[in-house]
Coordinates of C-alpha atoms and ligand atoms in Angstrom, one line a residue:
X1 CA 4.3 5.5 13.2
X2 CA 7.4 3.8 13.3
X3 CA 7.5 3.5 9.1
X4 CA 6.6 7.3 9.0
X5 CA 9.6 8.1 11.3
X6 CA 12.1 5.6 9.6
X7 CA 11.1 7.2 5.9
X8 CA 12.0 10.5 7.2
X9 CA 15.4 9.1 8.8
X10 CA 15.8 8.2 5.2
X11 CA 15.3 11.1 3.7
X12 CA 17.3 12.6 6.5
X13 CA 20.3 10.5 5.9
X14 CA 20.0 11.0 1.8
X15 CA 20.0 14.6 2.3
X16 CA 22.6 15.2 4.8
X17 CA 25.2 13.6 2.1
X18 CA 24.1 16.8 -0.2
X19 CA 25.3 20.1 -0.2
X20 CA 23.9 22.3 2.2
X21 CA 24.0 26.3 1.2
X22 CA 21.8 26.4 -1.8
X23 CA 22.3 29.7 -3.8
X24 CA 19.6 30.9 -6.0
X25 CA 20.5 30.6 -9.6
X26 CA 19.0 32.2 -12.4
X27 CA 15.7 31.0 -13.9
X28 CA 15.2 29.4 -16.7
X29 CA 11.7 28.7 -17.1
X30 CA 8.6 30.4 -15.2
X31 CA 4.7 29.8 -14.8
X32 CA 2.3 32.3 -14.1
X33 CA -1.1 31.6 -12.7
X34 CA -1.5 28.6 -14.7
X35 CA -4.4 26.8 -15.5
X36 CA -5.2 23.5 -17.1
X37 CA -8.9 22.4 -18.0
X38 CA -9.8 18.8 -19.2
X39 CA -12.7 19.5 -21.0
X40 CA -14.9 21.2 -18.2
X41 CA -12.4 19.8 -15.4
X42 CA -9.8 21.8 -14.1
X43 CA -6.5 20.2 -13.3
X44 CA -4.4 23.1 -12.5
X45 CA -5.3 25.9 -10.5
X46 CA -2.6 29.3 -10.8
X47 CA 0.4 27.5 -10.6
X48 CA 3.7 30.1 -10.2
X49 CA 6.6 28.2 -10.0
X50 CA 10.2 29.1 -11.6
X51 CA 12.7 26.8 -12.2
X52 CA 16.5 27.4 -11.5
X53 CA 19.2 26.8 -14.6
X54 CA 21.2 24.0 -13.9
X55 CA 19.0 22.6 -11.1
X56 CA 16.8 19.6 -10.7
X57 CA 13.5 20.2 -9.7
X58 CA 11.0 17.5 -8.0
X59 CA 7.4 17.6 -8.6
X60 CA 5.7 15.5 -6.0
X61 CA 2.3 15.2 -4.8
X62 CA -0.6 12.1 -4.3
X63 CA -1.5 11.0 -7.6
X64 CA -3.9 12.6 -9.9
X65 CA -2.7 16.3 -8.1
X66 CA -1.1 17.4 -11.8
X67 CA 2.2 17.0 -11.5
X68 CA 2.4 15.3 -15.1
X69 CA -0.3 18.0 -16.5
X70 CA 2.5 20.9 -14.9
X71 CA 5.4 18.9 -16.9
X72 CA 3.6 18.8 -20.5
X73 CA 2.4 22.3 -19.9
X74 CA 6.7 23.3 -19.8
X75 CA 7.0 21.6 -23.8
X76 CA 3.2 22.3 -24.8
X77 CA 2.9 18.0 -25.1
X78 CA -0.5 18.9 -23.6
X79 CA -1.8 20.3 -27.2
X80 CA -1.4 16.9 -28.1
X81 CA -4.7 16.1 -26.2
X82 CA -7.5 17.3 -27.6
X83 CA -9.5 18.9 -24.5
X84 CA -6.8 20.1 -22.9
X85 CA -6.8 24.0 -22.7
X86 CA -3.6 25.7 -20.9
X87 CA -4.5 29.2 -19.2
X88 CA -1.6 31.7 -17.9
X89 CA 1.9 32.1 -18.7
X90 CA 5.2 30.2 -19.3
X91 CA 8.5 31.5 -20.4
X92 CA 11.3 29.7 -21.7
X93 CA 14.3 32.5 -20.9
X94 CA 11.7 35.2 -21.0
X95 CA 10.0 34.0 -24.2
X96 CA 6.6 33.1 -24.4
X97 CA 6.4 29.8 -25.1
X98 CA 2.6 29.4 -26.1
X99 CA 3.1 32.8 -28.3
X100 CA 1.5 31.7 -31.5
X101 CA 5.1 32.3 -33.3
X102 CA 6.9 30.0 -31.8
X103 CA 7.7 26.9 -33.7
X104 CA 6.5 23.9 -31.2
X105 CA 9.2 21.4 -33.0
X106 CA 12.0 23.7 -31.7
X107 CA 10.7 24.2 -28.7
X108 CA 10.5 20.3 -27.9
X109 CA 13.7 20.2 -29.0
X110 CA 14.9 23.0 -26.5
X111 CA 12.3 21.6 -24.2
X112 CA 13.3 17.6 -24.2
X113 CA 11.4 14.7 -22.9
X114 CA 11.6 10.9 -21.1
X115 CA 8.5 9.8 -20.3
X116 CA 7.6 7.1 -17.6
X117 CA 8.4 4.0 -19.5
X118 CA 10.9 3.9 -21.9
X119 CA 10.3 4.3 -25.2
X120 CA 13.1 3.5 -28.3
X121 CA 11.5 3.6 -31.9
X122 CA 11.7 0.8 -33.7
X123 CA 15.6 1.3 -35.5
X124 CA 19.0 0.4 -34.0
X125 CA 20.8 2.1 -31.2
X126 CA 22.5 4.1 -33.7
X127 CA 19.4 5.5 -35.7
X128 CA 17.0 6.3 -32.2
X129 CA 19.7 8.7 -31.7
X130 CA 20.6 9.8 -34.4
X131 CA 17.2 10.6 -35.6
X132 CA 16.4 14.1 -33.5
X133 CA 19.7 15.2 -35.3
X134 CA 18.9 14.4 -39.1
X135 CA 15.1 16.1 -38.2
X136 CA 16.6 19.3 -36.7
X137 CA 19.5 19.7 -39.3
X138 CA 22.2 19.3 -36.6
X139 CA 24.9 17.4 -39.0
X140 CA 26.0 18.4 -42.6
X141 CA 28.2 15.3 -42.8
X142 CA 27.7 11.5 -41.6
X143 CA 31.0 11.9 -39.5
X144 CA 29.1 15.0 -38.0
X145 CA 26.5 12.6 -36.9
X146 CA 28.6 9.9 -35.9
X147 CA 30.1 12.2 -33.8
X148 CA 26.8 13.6 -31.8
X149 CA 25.3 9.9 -31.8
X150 CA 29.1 9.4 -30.1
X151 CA 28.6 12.3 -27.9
X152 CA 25.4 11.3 -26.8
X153 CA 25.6 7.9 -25.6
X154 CA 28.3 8.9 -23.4
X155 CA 27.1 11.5 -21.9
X156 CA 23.6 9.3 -21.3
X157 CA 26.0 7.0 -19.5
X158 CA 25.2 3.9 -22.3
X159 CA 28.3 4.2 -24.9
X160 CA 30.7 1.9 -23.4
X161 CA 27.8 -0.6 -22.9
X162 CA 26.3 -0.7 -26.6
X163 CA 29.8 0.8 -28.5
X164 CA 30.1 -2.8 -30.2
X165 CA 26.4 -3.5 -31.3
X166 CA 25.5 -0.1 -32.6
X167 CA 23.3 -1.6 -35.4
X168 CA 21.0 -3.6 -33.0
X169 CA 17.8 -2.7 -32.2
X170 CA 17.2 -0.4 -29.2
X171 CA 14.4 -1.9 -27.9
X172 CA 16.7 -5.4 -27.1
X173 CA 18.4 -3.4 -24.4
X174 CA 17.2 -3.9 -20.9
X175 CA 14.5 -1.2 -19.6
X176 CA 17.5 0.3 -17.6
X177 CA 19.4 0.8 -20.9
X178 CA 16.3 1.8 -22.9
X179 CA 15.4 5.0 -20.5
X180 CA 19.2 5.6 -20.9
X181 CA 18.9 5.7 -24.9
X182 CA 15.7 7.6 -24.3
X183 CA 17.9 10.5 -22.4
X184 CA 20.6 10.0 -25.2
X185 CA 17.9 10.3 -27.7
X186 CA 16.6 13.3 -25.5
X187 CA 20.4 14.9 -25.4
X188 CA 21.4 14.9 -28.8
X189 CA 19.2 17.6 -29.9
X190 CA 21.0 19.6 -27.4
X191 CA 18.4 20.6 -25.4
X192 CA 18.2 23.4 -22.4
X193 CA 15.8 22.1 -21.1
X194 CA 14.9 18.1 -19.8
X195 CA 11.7 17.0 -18.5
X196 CA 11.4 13.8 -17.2
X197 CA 8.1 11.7 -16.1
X198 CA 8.9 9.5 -13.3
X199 CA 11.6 8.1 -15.0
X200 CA 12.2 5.4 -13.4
X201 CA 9.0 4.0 -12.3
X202 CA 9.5 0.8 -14.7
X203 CA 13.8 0.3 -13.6
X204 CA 14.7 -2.2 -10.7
X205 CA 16.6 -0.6 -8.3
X206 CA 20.0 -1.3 -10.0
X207 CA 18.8 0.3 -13.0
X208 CA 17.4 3.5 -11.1
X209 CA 20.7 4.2 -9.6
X210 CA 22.4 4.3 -12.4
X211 CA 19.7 6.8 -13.6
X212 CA 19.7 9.0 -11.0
X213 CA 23.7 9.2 -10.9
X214 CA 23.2 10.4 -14.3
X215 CA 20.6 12.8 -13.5
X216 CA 22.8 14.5 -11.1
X217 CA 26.0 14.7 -13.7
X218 CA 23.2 16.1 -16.8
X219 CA 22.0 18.9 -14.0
X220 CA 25.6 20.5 -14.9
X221 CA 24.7 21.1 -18.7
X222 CA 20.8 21.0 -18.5
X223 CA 18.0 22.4 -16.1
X224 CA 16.2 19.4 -15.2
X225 CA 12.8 18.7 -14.2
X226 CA 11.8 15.5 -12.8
X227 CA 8.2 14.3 -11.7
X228 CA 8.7 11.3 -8.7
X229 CA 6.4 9.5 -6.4
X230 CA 9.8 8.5 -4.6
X231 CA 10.3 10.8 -1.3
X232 CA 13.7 9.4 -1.9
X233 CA 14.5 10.4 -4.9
X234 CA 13.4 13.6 -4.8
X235 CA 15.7 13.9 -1.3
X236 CA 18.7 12.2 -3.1
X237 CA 18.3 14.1 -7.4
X238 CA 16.6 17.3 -6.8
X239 CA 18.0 20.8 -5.4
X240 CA 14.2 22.1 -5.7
X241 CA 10.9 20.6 -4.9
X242 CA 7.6 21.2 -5.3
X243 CA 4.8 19.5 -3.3
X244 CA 1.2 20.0 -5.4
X245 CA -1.9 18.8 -4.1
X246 CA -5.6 18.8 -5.9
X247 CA -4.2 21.0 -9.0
X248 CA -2.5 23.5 -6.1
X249 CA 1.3 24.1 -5.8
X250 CA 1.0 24.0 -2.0
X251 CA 4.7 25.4 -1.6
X252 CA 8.2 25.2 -3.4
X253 CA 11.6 25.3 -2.1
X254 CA 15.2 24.0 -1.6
X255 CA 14.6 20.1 -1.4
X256 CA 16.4 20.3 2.0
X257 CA 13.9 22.5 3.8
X258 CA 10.9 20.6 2.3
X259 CA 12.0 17.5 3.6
X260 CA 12.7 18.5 6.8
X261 CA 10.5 21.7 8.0
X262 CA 8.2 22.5 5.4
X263 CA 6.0 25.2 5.6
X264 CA 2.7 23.6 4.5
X265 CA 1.1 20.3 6.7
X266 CA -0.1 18.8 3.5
X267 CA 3.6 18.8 2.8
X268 CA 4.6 17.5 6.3
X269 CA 1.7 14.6 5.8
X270 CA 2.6 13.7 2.6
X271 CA 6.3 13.0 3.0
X272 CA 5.9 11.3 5.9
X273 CA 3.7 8.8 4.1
X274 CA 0.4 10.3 6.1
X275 CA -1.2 9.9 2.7
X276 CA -0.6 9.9 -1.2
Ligands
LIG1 N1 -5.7 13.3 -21.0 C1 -6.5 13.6 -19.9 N2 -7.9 13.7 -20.1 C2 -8.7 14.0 -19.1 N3 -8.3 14.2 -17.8 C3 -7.0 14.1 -17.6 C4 -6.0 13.8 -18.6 N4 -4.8 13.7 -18.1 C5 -4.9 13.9 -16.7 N5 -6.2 14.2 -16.4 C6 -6.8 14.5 -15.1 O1 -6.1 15.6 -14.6 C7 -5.8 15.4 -13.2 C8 -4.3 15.5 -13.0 O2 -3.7 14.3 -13.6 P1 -2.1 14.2 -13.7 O3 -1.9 12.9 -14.5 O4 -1.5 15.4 -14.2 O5 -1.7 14.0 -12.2 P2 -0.4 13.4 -11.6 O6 -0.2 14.1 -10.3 O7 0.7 13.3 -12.6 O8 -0.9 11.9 -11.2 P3 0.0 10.5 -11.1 O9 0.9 10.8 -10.0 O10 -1.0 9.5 -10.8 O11 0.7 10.3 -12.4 C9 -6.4 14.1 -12.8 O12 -7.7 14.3 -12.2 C10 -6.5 13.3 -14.1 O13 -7.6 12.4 -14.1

């Protein structure tokens, strides 16, 4: 009991720093009753959430609820598993994203990704970055690229660390820097759109900061999505949260009011650590 109530004195304190009045902004991405079956399992039951432009927005839930499912459904990454089958509606600024027409390379490029444990390709800092670019025709020259590559890194947070070993290969960075390249990487095809899968489940708490700071600076040039099993990181990154349970979205709302009188008890029992 006295855990539960300290974890919410946390949460209390992380989110009393934040801003308070929450306007709505517009949305830039919304689900309509969707479903997700794994072969004959079903994962996802109607799920109807929007997500606000230039937010962050926390998916949290006990594990195996389909929070990850949710996130790959945003990018399509779940036609990348065979038995997957997506039912219902997403729209990506009021485009159908699963319309047949729509070129799924772009829209992983509008829709970006940085998964749960970071993953560099095999080339120097340089080249990971510099690869979504070449793909995606974003530079005509190599000062073009140097630039974006520049641009990137900095904006990811790393620049200043790796500036003088550009060359070397990505994955000798620590796992901290990786998931940083990973969001450069992620950035430099200029995306709207950044989905991120616990993030930092694999950082040391050092690490993790740093990540998080930068989550909060991207939020003012991309609409963020974020998938936690921290209670406190969802209090300290997201303005939005949404609390799923067994495939449900049991409610959504300003991070502020979920955290501290939210309408649903499996809510309530879940961020008090009553289970999950
Ligand atoms: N590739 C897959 N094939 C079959 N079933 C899957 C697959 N991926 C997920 N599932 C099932 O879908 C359900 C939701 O899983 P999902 O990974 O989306 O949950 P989660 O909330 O992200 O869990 P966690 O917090 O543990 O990562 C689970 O029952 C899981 O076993």
């Amino acid at each position: 009991m006295r855990q539960e109530t300290s974890m919410m004195e946390n949460i209390q304190v992380t989110l009393a720093k934040g801003p308070v009045v929450q306007p709505r902004r517009p949305i830039k991405m919304r689900s309509e009753k969707v479903t997700v079956h794994y072969g004959t399992k079903q994962a996802l039951y109607d799920i109807d959430l929007d997500v606000e432009e230039n937010q962050v927005t926390a998916l949290i839930g006990p594990s195996g609820c389909g929070k990850s499912t949710f996130l790959r459904c945003l990018n399509r990454m779940n036609d990348t598993i065979d038995i997957a089958k997506v039912g219902g509606k997403i729209t990506l600024d009021g485009e159908d994203v699963y319309d047949p027409a729509i070129d799924v390379v772009e829209l992983r490029a509008r829709v970006g990704m940085v998964f749960q444990k970071p993953n560099p390709f095999p080339k120097s800092i340089f080249d990971n970055v510099a690869y979504g670019p070449k793909i995606h025709g974003l530079a005509s020259t190599k000062a073009e690229l140097e630039e974006i590559v520049v641009t990137s890194l900095r904006k990811a947070g790393l620049y200043e660390e790796v500036k003088d070993r550009l060359a070397e290969p990505g994955t000798g960075l620590s796992g901290g820097q990786q998931q940083r390249l990973c969001i450069a990487r992620a950035i430099a095809v200029s995306p709207e759109v950044i989905l991120m899968d616990e993030p930092c489940s694999a950082l040391d708490p050092i690490a993790t900061a740093k990540v998080e700071e930068l989550i909060d600076e991207l939020k003012q040039n991309y609409t963020i999505v974020i998938v936690t099993h921290s209670m406190q990181q969802a209090a300290r990154v997201s303005q939005r949260t949404a609390m799923f349970h067994l495939g449900y979205l049991v409610e959504v709302g300003p991070t502020e009011k979920m955290f501290s009188n939210p309408d649903d008890k499996r809510t309530q029992d879940y961020i008090t650590g009553r289970f999950g």
